[in-house]
CSV table of C-alpha atoms and ligand atoms in Angstrom, one decimal:
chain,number,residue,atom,x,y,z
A,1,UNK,CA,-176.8,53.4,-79.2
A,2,UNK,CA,-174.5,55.9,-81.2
A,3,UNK,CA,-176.5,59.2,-82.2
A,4,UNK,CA,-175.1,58.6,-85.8
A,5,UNK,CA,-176.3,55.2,-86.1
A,6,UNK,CA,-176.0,53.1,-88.8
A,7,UNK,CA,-172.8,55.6,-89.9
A,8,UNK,CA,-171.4,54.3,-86.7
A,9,UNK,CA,-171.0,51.0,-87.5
A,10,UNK,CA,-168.0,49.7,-89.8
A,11,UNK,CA,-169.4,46.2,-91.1
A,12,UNK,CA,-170.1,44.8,-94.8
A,13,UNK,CA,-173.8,44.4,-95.3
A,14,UNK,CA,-172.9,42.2,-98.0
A,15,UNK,CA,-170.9,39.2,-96.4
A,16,UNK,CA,-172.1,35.9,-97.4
A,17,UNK,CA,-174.5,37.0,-100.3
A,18,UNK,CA,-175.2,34.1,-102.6
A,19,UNK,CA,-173.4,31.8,-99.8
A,20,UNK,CA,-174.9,28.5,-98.6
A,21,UNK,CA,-173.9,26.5,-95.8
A,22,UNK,CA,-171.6,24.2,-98.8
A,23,UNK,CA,-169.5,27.0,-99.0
A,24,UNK,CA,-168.3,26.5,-95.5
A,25,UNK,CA,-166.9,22.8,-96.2
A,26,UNK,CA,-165.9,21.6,-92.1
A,27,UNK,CA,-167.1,22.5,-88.8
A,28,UNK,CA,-164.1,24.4,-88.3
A,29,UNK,CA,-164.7,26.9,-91.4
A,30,UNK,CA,-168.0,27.3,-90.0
A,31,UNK,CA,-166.8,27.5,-86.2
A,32,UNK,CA,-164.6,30.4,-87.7
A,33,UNK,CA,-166.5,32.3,-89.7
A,34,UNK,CA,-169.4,32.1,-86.5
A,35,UNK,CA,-166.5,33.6,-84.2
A,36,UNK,CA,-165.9,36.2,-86.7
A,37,UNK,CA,-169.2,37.4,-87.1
A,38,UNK,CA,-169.8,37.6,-83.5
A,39,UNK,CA,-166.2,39.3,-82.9
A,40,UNK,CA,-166.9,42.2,-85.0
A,41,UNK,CA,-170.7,42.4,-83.8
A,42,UNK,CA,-169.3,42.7,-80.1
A,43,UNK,CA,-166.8,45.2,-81.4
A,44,UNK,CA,-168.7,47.5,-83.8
A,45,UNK,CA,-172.7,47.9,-81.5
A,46,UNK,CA,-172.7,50.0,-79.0
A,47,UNK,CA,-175.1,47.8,-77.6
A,48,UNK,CA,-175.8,44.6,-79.0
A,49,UNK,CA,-178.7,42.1,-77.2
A,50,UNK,CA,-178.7,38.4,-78.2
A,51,UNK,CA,-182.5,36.9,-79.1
A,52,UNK,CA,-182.4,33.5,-76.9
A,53,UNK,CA,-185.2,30.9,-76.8
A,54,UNK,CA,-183.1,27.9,-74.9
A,55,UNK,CA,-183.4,26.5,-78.4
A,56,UNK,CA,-180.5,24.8,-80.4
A,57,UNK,CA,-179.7,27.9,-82.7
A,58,UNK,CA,-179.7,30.4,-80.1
A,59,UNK,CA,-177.9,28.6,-77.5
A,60,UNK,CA,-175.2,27.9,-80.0
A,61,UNK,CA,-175.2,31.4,-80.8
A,62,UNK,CA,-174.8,32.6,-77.0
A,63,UNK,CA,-171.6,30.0,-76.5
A,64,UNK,CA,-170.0,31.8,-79.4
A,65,UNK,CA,-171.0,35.1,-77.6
A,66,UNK,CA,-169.3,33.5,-74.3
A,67,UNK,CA,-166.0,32.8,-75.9
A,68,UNK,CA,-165.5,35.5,-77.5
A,69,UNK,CA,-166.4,37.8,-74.7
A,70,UNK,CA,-164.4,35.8,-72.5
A,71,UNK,CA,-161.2,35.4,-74.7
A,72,UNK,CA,-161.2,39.5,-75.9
A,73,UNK,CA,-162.8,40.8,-72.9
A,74,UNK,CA,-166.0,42.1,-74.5
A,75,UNK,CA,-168.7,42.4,-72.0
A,76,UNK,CA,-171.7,40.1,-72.2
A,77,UNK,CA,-174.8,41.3,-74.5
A,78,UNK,CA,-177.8,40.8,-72.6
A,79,UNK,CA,-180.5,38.3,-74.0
A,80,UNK,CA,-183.7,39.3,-75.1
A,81,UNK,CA,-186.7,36.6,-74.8
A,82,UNK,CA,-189.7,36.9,-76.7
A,83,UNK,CA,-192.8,35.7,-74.3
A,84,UNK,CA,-195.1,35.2,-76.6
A,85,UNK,CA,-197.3,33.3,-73.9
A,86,UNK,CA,-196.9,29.7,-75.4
A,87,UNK,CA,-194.0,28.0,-74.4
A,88,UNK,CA,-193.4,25.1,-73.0
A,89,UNK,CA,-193.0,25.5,-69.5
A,90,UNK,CA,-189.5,23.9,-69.5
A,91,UNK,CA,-188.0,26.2,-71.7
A,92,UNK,CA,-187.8,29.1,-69.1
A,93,UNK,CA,-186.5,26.9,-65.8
A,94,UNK,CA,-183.2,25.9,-68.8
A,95,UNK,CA,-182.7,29.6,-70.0
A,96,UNK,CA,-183.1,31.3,-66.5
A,97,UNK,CA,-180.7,28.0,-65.1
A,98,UNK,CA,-177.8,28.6,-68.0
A,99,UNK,CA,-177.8,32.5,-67.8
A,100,UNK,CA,-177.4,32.9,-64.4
A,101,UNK,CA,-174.8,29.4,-65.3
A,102,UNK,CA,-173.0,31.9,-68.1
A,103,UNK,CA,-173.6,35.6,-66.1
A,104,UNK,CA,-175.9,36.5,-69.0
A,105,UNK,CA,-178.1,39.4,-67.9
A,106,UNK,CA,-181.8,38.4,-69.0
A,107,UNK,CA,-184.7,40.0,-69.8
A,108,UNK,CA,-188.1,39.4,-71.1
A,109,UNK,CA,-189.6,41.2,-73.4
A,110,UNK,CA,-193.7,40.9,-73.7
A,111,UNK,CA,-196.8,42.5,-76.0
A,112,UNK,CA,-197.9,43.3,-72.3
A,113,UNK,CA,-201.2,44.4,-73.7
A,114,UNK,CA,-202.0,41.3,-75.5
A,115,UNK,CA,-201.0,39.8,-72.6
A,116,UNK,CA,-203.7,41.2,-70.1
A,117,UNK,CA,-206.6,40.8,-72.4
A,118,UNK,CA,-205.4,36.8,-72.7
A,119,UNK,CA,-205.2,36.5,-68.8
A,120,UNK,CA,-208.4,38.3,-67.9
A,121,UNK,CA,-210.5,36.3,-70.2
A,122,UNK,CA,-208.6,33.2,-69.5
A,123,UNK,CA,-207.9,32.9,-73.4
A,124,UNK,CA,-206.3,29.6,-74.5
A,125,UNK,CA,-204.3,29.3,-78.0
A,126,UNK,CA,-206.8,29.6,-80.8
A,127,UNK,CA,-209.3,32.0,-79.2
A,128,UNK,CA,-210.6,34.9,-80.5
A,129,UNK,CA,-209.5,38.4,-79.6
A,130,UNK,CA,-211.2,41.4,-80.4
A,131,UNK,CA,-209.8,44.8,-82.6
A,132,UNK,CA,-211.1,47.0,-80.5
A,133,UNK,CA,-210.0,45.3,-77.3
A,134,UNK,CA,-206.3,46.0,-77.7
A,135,UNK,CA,-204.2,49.6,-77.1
A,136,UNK,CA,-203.7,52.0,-79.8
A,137,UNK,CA,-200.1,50.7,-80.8
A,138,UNK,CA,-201.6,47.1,-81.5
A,139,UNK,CA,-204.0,48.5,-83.3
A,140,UNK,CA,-201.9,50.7,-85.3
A,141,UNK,CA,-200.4,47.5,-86.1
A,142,UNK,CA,-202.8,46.0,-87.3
A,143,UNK,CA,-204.9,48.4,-89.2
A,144,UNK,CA,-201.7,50.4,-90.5
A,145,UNK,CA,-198.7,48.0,-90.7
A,146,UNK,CA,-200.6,44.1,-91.1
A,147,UNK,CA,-203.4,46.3,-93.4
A,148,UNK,CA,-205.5,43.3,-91.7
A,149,UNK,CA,-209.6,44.5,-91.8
A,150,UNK,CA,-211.2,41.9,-89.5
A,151,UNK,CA,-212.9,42.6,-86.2
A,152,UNK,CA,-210.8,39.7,-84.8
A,153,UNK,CA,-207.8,37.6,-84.9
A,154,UNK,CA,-206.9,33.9,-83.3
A,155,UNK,CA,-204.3,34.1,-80.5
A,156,UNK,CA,-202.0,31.8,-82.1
A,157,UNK,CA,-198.5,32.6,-83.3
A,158,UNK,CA,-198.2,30.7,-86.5
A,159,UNK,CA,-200.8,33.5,-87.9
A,160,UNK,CA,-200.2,36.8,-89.8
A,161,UNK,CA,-201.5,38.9,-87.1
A,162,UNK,CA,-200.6,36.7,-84.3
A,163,UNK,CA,-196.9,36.2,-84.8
A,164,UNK,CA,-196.5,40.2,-85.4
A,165,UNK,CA,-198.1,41.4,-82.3
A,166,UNK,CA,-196.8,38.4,-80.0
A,167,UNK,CA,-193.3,38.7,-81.5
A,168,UNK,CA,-192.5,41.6,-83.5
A,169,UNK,CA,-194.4,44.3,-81.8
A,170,UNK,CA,-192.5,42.6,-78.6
A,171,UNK,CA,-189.0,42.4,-79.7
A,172,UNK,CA,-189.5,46.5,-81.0
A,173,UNK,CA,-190.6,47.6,-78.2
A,174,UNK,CA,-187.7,46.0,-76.4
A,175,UNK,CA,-184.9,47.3,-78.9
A,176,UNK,CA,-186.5,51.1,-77.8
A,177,UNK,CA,-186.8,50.2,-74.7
A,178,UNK,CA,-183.0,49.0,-74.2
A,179,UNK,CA,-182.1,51.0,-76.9
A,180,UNK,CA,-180.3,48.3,-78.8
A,181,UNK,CA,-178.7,48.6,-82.0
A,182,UNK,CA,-177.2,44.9,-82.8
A,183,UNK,CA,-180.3,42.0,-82.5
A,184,UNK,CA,-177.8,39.0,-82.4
A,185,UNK,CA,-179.7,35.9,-83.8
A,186,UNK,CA,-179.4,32.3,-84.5
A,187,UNK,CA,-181.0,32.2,-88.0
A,188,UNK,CA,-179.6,29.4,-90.5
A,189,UNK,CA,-179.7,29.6,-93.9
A,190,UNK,CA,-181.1,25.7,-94.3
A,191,UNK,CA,-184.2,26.0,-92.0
A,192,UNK,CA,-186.4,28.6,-94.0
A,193,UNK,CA,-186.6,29.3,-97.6
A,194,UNK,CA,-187.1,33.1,-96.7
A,195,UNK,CA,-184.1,33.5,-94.7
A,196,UNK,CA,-181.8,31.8,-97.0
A,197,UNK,CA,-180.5,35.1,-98.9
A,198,UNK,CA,-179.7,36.7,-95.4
A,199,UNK,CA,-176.5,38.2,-94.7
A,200,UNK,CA,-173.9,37.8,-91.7
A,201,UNK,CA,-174.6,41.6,-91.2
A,202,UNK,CA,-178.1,43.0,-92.4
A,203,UNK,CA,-180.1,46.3,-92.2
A,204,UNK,CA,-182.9,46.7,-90.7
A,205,UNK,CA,-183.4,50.9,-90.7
A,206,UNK,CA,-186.6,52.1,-91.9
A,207,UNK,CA,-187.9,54.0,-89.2
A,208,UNK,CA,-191.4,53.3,-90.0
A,209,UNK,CA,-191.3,49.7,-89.6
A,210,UNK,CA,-189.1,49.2,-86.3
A,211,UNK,CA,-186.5,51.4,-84.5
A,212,UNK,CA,-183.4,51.2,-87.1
A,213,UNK,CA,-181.0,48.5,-86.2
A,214,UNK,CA,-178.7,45.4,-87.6
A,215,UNK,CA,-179.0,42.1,-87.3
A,216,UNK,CA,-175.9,40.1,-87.0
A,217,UNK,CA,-176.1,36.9,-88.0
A,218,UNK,CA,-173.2,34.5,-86.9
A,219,UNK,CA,-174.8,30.6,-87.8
A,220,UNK,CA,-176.5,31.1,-91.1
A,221,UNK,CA,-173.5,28.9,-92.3
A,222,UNK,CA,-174.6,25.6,-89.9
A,223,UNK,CA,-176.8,23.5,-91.5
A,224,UNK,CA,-179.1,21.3,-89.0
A,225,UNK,CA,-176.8,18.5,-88.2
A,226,UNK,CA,-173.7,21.0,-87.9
A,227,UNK,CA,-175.2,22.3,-85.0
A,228,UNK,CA,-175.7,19.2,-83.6
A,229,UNK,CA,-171.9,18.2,-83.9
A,230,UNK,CA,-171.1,21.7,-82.9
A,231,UNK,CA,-173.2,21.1,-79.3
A,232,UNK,CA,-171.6,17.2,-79.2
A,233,UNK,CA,-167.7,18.1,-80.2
A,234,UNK,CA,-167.2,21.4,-78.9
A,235,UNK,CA,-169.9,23.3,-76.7
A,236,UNK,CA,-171.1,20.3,-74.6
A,237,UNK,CA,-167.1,19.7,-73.4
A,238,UNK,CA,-166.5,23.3,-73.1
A,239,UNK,CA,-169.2,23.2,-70.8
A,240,UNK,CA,-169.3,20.1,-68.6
A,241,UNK,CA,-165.9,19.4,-66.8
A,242,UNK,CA,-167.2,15.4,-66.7
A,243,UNK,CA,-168.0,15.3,-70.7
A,244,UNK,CA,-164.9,13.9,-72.3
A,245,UNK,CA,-162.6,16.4,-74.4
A,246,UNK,CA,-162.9,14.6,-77.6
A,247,UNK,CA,-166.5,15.0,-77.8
A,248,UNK,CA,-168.8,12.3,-78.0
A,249,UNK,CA,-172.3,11.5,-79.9
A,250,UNK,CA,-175.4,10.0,-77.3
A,251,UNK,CA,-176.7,6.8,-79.3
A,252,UNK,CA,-179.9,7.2,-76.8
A,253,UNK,CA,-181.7,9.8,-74.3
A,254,UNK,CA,-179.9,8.1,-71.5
A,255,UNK,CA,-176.7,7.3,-73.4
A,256,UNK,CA,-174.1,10.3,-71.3
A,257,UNK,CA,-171.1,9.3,-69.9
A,258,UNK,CA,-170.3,8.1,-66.8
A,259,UNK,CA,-171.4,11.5,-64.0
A,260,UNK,CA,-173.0,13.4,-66.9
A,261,UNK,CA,-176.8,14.0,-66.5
A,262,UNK,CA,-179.2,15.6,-68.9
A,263,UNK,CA,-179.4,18.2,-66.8
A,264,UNK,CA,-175.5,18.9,-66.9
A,265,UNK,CA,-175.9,20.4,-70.4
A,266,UNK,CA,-177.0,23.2,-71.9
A,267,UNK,CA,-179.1,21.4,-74.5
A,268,UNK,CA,-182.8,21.4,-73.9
A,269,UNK,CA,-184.8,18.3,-72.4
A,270,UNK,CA,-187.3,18.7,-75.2
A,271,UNK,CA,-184.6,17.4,-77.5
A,272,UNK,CA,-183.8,14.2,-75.4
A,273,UNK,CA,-187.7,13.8,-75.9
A,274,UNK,CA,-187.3,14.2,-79.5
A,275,UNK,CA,-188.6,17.4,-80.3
A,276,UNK,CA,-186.3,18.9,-83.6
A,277,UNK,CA,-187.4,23.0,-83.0
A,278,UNK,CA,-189.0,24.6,-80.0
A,279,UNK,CA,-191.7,26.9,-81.8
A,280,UNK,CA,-194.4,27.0,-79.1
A,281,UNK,CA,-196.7,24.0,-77.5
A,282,UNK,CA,-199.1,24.3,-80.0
A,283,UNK,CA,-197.1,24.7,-83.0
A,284,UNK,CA,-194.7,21.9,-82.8
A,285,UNK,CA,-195.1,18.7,-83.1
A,286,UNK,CA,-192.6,15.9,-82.7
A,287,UNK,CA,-192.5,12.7,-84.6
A,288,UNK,CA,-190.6,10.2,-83.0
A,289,UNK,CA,-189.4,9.5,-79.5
A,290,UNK,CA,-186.0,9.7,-80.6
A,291,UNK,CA,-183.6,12.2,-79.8
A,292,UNK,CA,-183.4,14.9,-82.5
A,293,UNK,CA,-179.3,14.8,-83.6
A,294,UNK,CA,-180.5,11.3,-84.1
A,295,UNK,CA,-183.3,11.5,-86.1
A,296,UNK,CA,-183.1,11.6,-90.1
A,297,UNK,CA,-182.1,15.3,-90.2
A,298,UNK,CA,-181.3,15.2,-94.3
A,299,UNK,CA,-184.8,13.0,-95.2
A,300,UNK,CA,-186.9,15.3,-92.9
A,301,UNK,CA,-188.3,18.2,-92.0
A,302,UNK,CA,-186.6,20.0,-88.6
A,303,UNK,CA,-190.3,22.6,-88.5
A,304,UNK,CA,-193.0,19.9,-88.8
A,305,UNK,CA,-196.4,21.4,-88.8
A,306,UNK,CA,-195.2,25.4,-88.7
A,307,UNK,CA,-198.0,27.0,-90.1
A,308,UNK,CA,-196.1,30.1,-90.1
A,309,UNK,CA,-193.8,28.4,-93.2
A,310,UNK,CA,-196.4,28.1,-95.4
A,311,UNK,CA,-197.0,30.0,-98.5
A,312,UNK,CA,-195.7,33.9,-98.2
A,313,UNK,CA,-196.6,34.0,-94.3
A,314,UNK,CA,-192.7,34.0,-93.3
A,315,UNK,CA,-191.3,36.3,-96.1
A,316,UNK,CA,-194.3,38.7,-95.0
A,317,UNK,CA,-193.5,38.1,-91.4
A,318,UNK,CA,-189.9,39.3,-92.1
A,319,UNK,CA,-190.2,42.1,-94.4
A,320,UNK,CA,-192.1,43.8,-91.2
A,321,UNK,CA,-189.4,42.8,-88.8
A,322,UNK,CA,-189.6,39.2,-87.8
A,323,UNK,CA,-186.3,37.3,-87.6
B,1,LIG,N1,-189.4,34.1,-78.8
B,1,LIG,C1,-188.2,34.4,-79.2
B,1,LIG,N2,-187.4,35.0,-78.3
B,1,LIG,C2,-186.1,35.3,-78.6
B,1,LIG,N3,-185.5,35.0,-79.8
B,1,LIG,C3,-186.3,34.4,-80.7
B,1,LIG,C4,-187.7,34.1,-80.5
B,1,LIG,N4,-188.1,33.5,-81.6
B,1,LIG,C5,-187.1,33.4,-82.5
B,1,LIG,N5,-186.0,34.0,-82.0
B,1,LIG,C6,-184.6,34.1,-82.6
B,1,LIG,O1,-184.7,33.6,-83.9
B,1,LIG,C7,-184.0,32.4,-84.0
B,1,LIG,C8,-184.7,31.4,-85.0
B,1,LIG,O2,-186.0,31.2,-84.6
B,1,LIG,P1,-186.9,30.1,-85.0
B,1,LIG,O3,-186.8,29.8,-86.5
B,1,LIG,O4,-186.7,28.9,-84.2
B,1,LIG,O5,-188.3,30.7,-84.6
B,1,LIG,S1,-189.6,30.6,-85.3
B,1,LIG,O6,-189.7,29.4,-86.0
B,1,LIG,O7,-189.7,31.7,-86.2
B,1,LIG,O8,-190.6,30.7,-84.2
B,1,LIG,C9,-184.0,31.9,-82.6
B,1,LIG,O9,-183.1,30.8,-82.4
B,1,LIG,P2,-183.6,29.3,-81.9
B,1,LIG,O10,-184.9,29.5,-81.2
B,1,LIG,O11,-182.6,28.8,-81.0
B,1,LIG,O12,-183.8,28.6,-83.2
B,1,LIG,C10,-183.7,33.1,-81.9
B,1,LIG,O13,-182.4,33.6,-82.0
């Protein structure tokens, strides 16, 4: 990144402040202001990464990256993917199929530390692991940063401690490591009361907390069920030659048209199954069998059983660097 970071950087911290995703009254408005966002975060980082999980938000996020890329001849960010060690093991055979699909350079970033003490003792999700068992920089963490005085903490991500070190600490570590000065994310304004003051453009530059970057925000403005007729009307025929220009809407798992398979598009199988949000395999639960455009998106909630919602734990999470 530039030595004079943020100086750099020409962008207004203060774009869509008390906006909601009613200010942005059609898909296209949204659509617009989305390849906005990205065009001047492409233009104005030095090196901007994209967070991907293969989930809706962030896949939407990356086709905006594509096109605009594509159409002004920006190269391609890479994508960042938080391992936190519980995925479903579907989700990495779709984003490793669809970036090598789109020329996205991909990279994994780990708490490598955590990691070893979970594989040596065979931990599964909910375990204990010890303080004392972990490197200095966890524990810094902890003790210093989380303020957390237990001997021990769950290895679980929808925890205060868990979530921090398995995706913060991560995704820090990464932005030093690639040097990265733009964290591209697909953060909405509907799916978390903590997020929904965010910015399109927004600081992140105390140098005590994470190594000082932005974070550009292009889909605040989509609200669950525009994302869905984003994927159905525009990315989904952008993508698949077969899938008819006009867009269409699958009534059921099955219901593609005629030479379309499920694995043809760049929406997750999870989804098909009915899942609404990819968390990890022990946070999320689905509940129906439905597919999840077609589920009652307005009556329901898209994060059932995220611990991490509850109370303070996400506006904590994010004060300290989460997304
Ligand atoms: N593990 C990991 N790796 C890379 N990027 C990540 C990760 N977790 C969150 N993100 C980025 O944040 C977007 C919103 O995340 P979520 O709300 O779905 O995540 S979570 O509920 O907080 O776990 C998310 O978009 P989606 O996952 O598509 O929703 C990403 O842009």
């Amino acid at each position: 990144m530039s030595d004079d970071f943020p100086a750099s950087v020409d962008v207004d911290y203060t774009d869509g402040e008390g906006e909601s995703p009613d200010d942005y009254p059609s898909i296209q408005h949204k659509i617009e202001k989305a390849v906005e966002v990205t065009r001047r975060g492409l233009e104005q980082y030095d090196n901007p990464a994209v967070m991907w999980t293969g989930g809706k938000d962030s896949t939407l996020t990356l086709y905006f990256i594509n096109q605009v890329a594509e159409e002004y001849g920006y190269e391609k960010p890479t994508a960042v993917f938080i391992d936190h060690f519980q995925h479903f093991d579907s989700i990495t055979d779709f984003v490793e199929h669809w970036a090598d699909e789109w020329g996205i350079d991909l990279v994994y970033a780990r708490n490598d530390d955590v990691g070893a003490y979970v594989e040596e003792h065979g931990l599964e999700p909910g375990d204990d692991i010890p303080v004392d068992a972990l490197s200095e920089h966890n524990q810094h963490h902890i003790r210093e940063i989380l303020e957390f005085e237990e001997d021990a903490f769950p290895f679980l991500l929808d925890t205060y401690v868990g979530n921090h070190l398995l995706k913060t600490v991560a995704l820090n570590d990464a932005l030093e490591e690639y040097d990265i000065d733009g964290v591209i994310s697909g953060v909405r304004w509907d799916e978390q009361e903590a997020r929904a003051d965010e910015t399109f453009f927004s600081p992140r530059h105390d140098p005590d907390l994470f190594p000082p970057h932005d974070r550009i925000q292009p889909i605040l403005q989509f609200a669950e069920t525009d994302v869905w007729d984003a994927f159905w009307n525009f990315v989904v025929p952008d993508t698949v030659d077969a899938f008819p220009d006009e867009g269409y809407i699958p009534q059921a798992d099955d219901d593609l048209p005629e030479g379309v398979t499920q694995a043809d598009v760049p929406i997750s199988p999870k989804y098909f199954a009915g899942f609404r949000s990819l968390g990890s395999e022990v946070s999320t639960e689905k509940t129906t069998e439905e597919p999840a455009w077609l589920q009652n998106l307005e009556g329901t909630t898209e994060r059932a059983g995220r611990a991490q919602d509850k109370e303070d734990l996400m506006e904590r999470l994010r004060d300290l660097g989460y997304m």
